[in-house]
Amino acid sequence: MADQPPGLDPDRLHAHLERVRPGTAAGPLTAELIAGGKSNLTYRVTDGASRWVLRRPPLGHVLATAHDMAREYRVISALAGTAVPVPGTYLLCEDPEVLGAPFYLMEEVQGTVHRTAADTAGLGPERARALSAELVDVLAALHSVDPAEVGLADFGRPEGFMARQVERWRRQFEASRSREVAGMDELYRRLRGSVPEARRVAVVHGDYRLDNVIVGPGDRVAAVLDWEMATLGDPLADLGLMRVYWEISRELPGNPVASAVSAEAGFPPVEELVDRYAARSGADTSPLPWYTAFARYKLAIIAEGIHYRFTQGKTVGDGFSHLGAMVPPLVAAALESLPA
């Protein structure tokens, strides 16, 4: 029997490929879980000659509307040929009978994923600054894509997007509530009462950060990954979340989510990134504090959901045991930046 990591049976995958895309695989498949990914599971699959990457939802507790493989596959496929680098896509399977959940298969892009402080420690200030600029430029390029031109005009409902996001993540929190989190109810109330009016509509990634891209030669972004939260909406939501990832690397050293962009590695202050984004996109970033508070709220809820799965023994991989401790400081910092 082929090697079988949790959540992926290579023999069943091979049989499915032979049915729907005969000749794709030259022989039996083996698979391994790729390190990282605190949500959807990502695997490297090979027949000994060719290699692919497979994505599927997490094992166990899965929140409604999250982990939508068809949406992720659709947006990656649509962005092919734009200025946003994405992997090529091969196959979407929405039949849970094959692997126990929907999944898709895509190209394996060669390069490096910087996940930890150790990964970026040797970059030096010049390369770290260049990589930061590249990351911002790709985000601005994403937000400049006309959704209608790439077949994504119906990919979301941008009207009232941020108000719905506040409510959506509240529901996600309630679905994973297993303990009291001080300040979460008050944070929800403040966010709901002060939603800014969107000034632009764009394809929003939903979780844009350094370790969700593959870095290729010359410290260029070779591919943007993890599109499970992508939709049409307010692009400042992406910028706000990117800013929070930058800030918590300094506020919570050694955290399992965003330790790679440490100041010690030479990464510039987040204000430089915001200024560069504004210059590249022409966006007014003055409302960003609200989006930053919302990003902390969202990230706290994601971390709480993963903590919930961890307590049930339903997670696969390393780093999950510390995520629950991130939730209270994220909530507290968000409250500090919003008027009562």
XYZ file of C-alpha atoms in Angstrom:
340
model
C 0.000 0.000 0.000
C 1.231 3.487 -0.763
C 2.264 5.742 2.091
C -0.907 7.196 3.572
C -0.732 10.462 5.546
C -3.804 11.504 7.555
C -6.610 12.650 5.282
C -5.225 11.383 1.972
C -5.304 7.846 0.578
C -2.885 7.841 -2.411
C -4.374 4.659 -3.875
C -7.881 6.131 -3.950
C -6.494 9.347 -5.441
C -4.681 7.376 -8.144
C -7.842 5.444 -9.002
C -9.797 8.701 -9.282
C -7.178 10.240 -11.570
C -7.284 7.172 -13.792
C -11.057 7.598 -14.100
C -11.217 11.332 -14.815
C -7.760 12.155 -16.252
C -6.187 8.942 -17.505
C -2.445 9.088 -17.916
C -1.898 11.979 -15.499
C 0.047 9.747 -13.119
C 2.685 7.397 -14.507
C 2.283 4.928 -11.653
C 1.285 4.500 -7.999
C 1.254 7.660 -5.914
C 2.866 8.525 -2.622
C 2.005 11.581 -0.554
C 3.301 13.561 2.384
C 1.747 16.292 4.487
C 3.534 19.587 3.855
C 4.550 21.370 7.039
C 2.546 24.493 7.861
C -1.052 25.332 7.161
C -3.155 25.860 10.266
C -6.402 25.285 8.367
C -6.742 23.417 5.078
C -4.387 20.477 4.722
C -1.764 20.602 1.980
C 0.077 17.565 0.621
C 2.866 16.896 -1.848
C 1.925 14.040 -4.187
C 4.264 12.214 -6.586
C 4.322 9.255 -8.953
C 8.114 9.186 -8.785
C 8.525 11.349 -11.875
C 6.065 14.239 -11.553
C 4.933 16.108 -8.436
C 1.723 17.949 -7.584
C 0.163 19.641 -4.567
C -3.229 18.639 -3.183
C -5.452 20.719 -0.907
C -8.367 19.485 1.192
C -10.279 20.730 4.277
C -9.036 19.933 7.795
C -10.016 16.775 9.607
C -12.835 16.914 12.123
C -14.601 20.139 13.110
C -15.233 22.227 9.967
C -17.103 25.525 10.131
C -19.883 26.242 7.670
C -18.744 28.239 4.584
C -15.076 27.732 5.463
C -12.657 25.490 3.539
C -14.519 25.791 0.212
C -12.327 23.924 -2.262
C -14.359 24.955 -5.317
C -13.986 28.667 -4.533
C -10.262 28.328 -3.938
C -9.816 26.396 -7.181
C -11.915 28.912 -9.109
C -10.032 32.028 -8.015
C -6.598 30.490 -8.629
C -7.677 29.387 -12.095
C -9.171 32.822 -12.855
C -6.020 34.709 -11.855
C -3.782 32.702 -14.176
C -2.360 35.100 -16.735
C -2.722 38.203 -14.555
C 0.093 40.009 -12.748
C -0.719 37.902 -9.657
C 1.488 34.782 -9.593
C -0.533 31.620 -8.848
C 0.025 27.869 -9.333
C -1.459 26.138 -12.351
C -4.539 24.048 -11.556
C -5.263 20.495 -12.747
C -8.334 19.045 -11.121
C -11.201 19.827 -8.736
C -13.083 16.991 -7.056
C -16.192 17.905 -5.069
C -17.172 14.277 -4.376
C -16.346 13.520 -0.701
C -16.438 9.790 -1.420
C -13.000 9.893 -3.029
C -10.869 11.190 -0.118
C -13.487 11.920 2.538
C -13.748 15.609 1.573
C -13.602 17.790 -1.562
C -10.093 18.527 -2.839
C -8.151 19.956 -5.745
C -4.833 19.262 -7.400
C -2.448 21.974 -8.564
C 1.064 22.566 -9.824
C 3.945 22.398 -7.382
C 5.739 25.758 -7.616
C 9.432 25.651 -6.784
C 10.714 28.107 -4.191
C 10.826 28.839 -0.484
C 8.105 29.454 2.057
C 9.331 31.627 4.939
C 7.345 30.532 7.996
C 9.570 31.185 10.987
C 12.212 33.573 12.241
C 14.801 30.893 11.525
C 13.744 30.852 7.863
C 14.402 34.585 7.418
C 17.309 35.069 9.826
C 19.889 34.948 7.028
C 18.190 37.345 4.617
C 19.760 40.549 5.894
C 18.138 43.998 5.800
C 18.534 44.580 2.060
C 16.867 41.334 0.988
C 14.221 41.558 3.715
C 13.276 45.054 2.588
C 13.178 43.994 -1.083
C 11.003 41.002 -0.246
C 8.656 43.238 1.763
C 8.290 45.592 -1.207
C 7.612 42.641 -3.508
C 4.916 41.350 -1.144
C 3.178 44.733 -1.125
C 3.426 45.135 -4.892
C 1.769 41.761 -5.483
C -1.054 42.716 -3.111
C -1.570 45.983 -4.990
C -1.544 44.021 -8.266
C -4.244 41.691 -6.935
C -6.419 44.618 -5.942
C -6.021 46.149 -9.415
C -7.487 43.086 -11.176
C -10.932 43.785 -12.648
C -13.062 40.866 -11.368
C -15.323 40.950 -14.436
C -12.369 40.659 -16.821
C -11.241 37.369 -15.218
C -14.689 35.840 -14.809
C -15.122 36.675 -11.134
C -17.889 39.289 -11.344
C -20.162 37.010 -9.298
C -17.463 35.783 -6.893
C -18.903 37.728 -3.947
C -21.287 40.455 -2.807
C -19.161 43.552 -2.212
C -22.059 45.711 -1.020
C -22.050 45.669 2.773
C -19.011 43.382 2.739
C -17.339 44.506 5.970
C -20.607 44.595 7.952
C -21.284 41.011 6.866
C -17.704 40.060 7.730
C -18.158 41.271 11.298
C -21.307 39.158 11.609
C -19.833 36.176 9.819
C -16.839 35.959 12.099
C -19.096 36.389 15.102
C -20.978 33.281 13.971
C -17.693 31.448 13.442
C -16.674 32.326 16.983
C -19.960 31.067 18.405
C -19.570 27.815 16.464
C -16.174 27.221 18.077
C -16.844 28.732 21.507
C -15.439 26.416 24.148
C -14.340 28.973 26.766
C -14.889 32.588 27.723
C -12.658 35.107 25.937
C -12.476 38.406 27.806
C -13.417 41.404 25.672
C -14.654 39.478 22.618
C -18.281 40.541 23.034
C -17.272 44.177 23.522
C -14.983 44.057 20.487
C -17.825 42.734 18.369
C -20.093 45.545 19.571
C -17.547 48.252 18.741
C -16.736 46.877 15.317
C -20.386 46.471 14.404
C -21.117 50.042 15.394
C -18.358 51.702 13.383
C -18.068 49.901 10.023
C -16.478 52.283 7.464
C -17.937 52.732 4.000
C -15.979 50.839 1.346
C -14.287 53.066 -1.226
C -13.139 50.335 -3.608
C -14.097 46.796 -4.651
C -11.498 44.159 -5.474
C -10.645 40.474 -5.300
C -9.708 40.041 -1.651
C -7.322 37.237 -0.680
C -8.489 37.048 2.918
C -5.249 35.810 4.534
C -2.407 37.617 2.784
C 0.940 37.243 4.557
C 4.543 36.245 3.967
C 4.146 32.547 4.693
C 1.224 32.267 2.271
C 3.507 32.949 -0.694
C 6.278 30.964 -2.339
C 9.425 33.033 -2.806
C 11.416 32.275 -5.929
C 14.734 33.468 -7.375
C 15.654 37.067 -6.701
C 13.292 37.112 -3.706
C 10.353 37.504 -6.084
C 6.939 36.097 -5.225
C 6.608 32.963 -7.367
C 3.075 32.062 -6.243
C 0.395 33.250 -3.827
C -1.200 30.368 -1.929
C -4.094 29.667 0.479
C -7.043 31.311 -1.273
C -9.733 29.644 0.856
C -11.077 32.985 2.136
C -10.952 34.845 -1.175
C -13.998 36.841 -2.305
C -15.006 40.230 -3.697
C -14.889 42.974 -1.111
C -12.999 45.844 0.446
C -9.266 45.591 -0.323
C -8.324 47.406 2.891
C -9.326 44.197 4.677
C -6.258 42.513 3.143
C -3.983 45.422 4.019
C -5.276 45.541 7.591
C -4.626 41.836 8.085
C -1.163 42.046 6.556
C -0.421 44.898 8.939
C -1.507 42.813 11.938
C 0.712 39.917 10.898
C 3.621 42.371 10.723
C 2.784 43.840 14.142
C 2.251 40.607 16.060
C 5.655 39.361 14.959
C 6.986 42.114 17.216
C 4.271 42.019 19.899
C 4.294 38.228 20.346
C 7.830 37.001 19.564
C 7.959 33.315 18.769
C 4.250 33.118 17.954
C 3.380 30.211 15.624
C 1.596 32.411 13.049
C 3.824 35.324 12.009
C 7.300 35.111 13.462
C 9.099 35.257 10.104
C 8.841 39.045 9.674
C 10.830 39.967 12.750
C 12.666 43.295 12.962
C 15.818 41.321 13.800
C 15.752 39.791 10.321
C 15.769 43.274 8.768
C 12.108 43.605 7.829
C 11.048 47.266 7.746
C 8.362 48.856 9.953
C 4.840 48.205 8.755
C 4.292 51.910 8.093
C 6.659 51.642 5.117
C 4.530 48.862 3.668
C 1.330 50.855 4.096
C 2.890 53.879 2.394
C 4.126 51.748 -0.507
C 0.708 50.135 -0.936
C -0.945 53.556 -1.016
C 1.529 54.752 -3.641
C 1.111 51.641 -5.813
C -2.680 51.384 -5.536
C -3.747 55.014 -5.115
C -5.894 53.918 -2.167
C -6.795 56.157 0.749
C -5.462 54.256 3.769
C -6.669 56.695 6.443
C -9.457 54.302 7.620
C -6.892 51.526 8.181
C -7.080 51.502 12.036
C -10.614 50.048 11.883
C -9.501 47.372 9.419
C -6.536 46.565 11.643
C -8.856 46.095 14.631
C -11.128 43.909 12.509
C -8.109 41.864 11.394
C -7.184 41.192 15.024
C -10.793 40.156 15.697
C -10.772 37.810 12.709
C -7.364 36.342 13.526
C -8.407 35.795 17.145
C -11.453 33.851 15.989
C -9.427 31.762 13.549
C -6.943 30.958 16.324
C -9.806 30.078 18.660
C -11.271 27.715 16.072
C -7.937 25.959 15.649
C -7.550 25.840 19.443
C -10.977 24.194 19.603
C -9.946 21.529 17.077
C -6.673 21.022 18.959
C -8.513 20.344 22.227
C -10.531 17.700 20.374
C -7.414 16.066 18.929
C -8.535 16.960 15.404
C -5.473 18.846 14.154
C -2.593 17.538 12.064
C 0.880 19.087 12.261
C 2.905 21.163 14.711
C 2.359 24.506 16.418
C -1.294 24.155 17.359
C -0.852 23.943 21.121
C 0.169 27.623 21.389
C -2.528 29.221 19.263
C -5.083 29.485 22.056
C -2.741 31.762 24.013
C -2.713 34.285 21.140
C -6.432 35.014 21.379
C -6.637 37.262 24.508
C -3.813 39.667 23.482
C -5.262 39.995 19.974
C -8.649 40.960 21.402
C -7.119 43.380 23.921
C -5.029 45.164 21.259
C -8.044 45.495 18.953
C -10.090 47.081 21.743
C -7.341 49.610 22.406
C -7.525 50.894 18.827
C -11.310 51.370 18.681
C -13.386 54.057 20.420
C -15.689 52.760 23.149
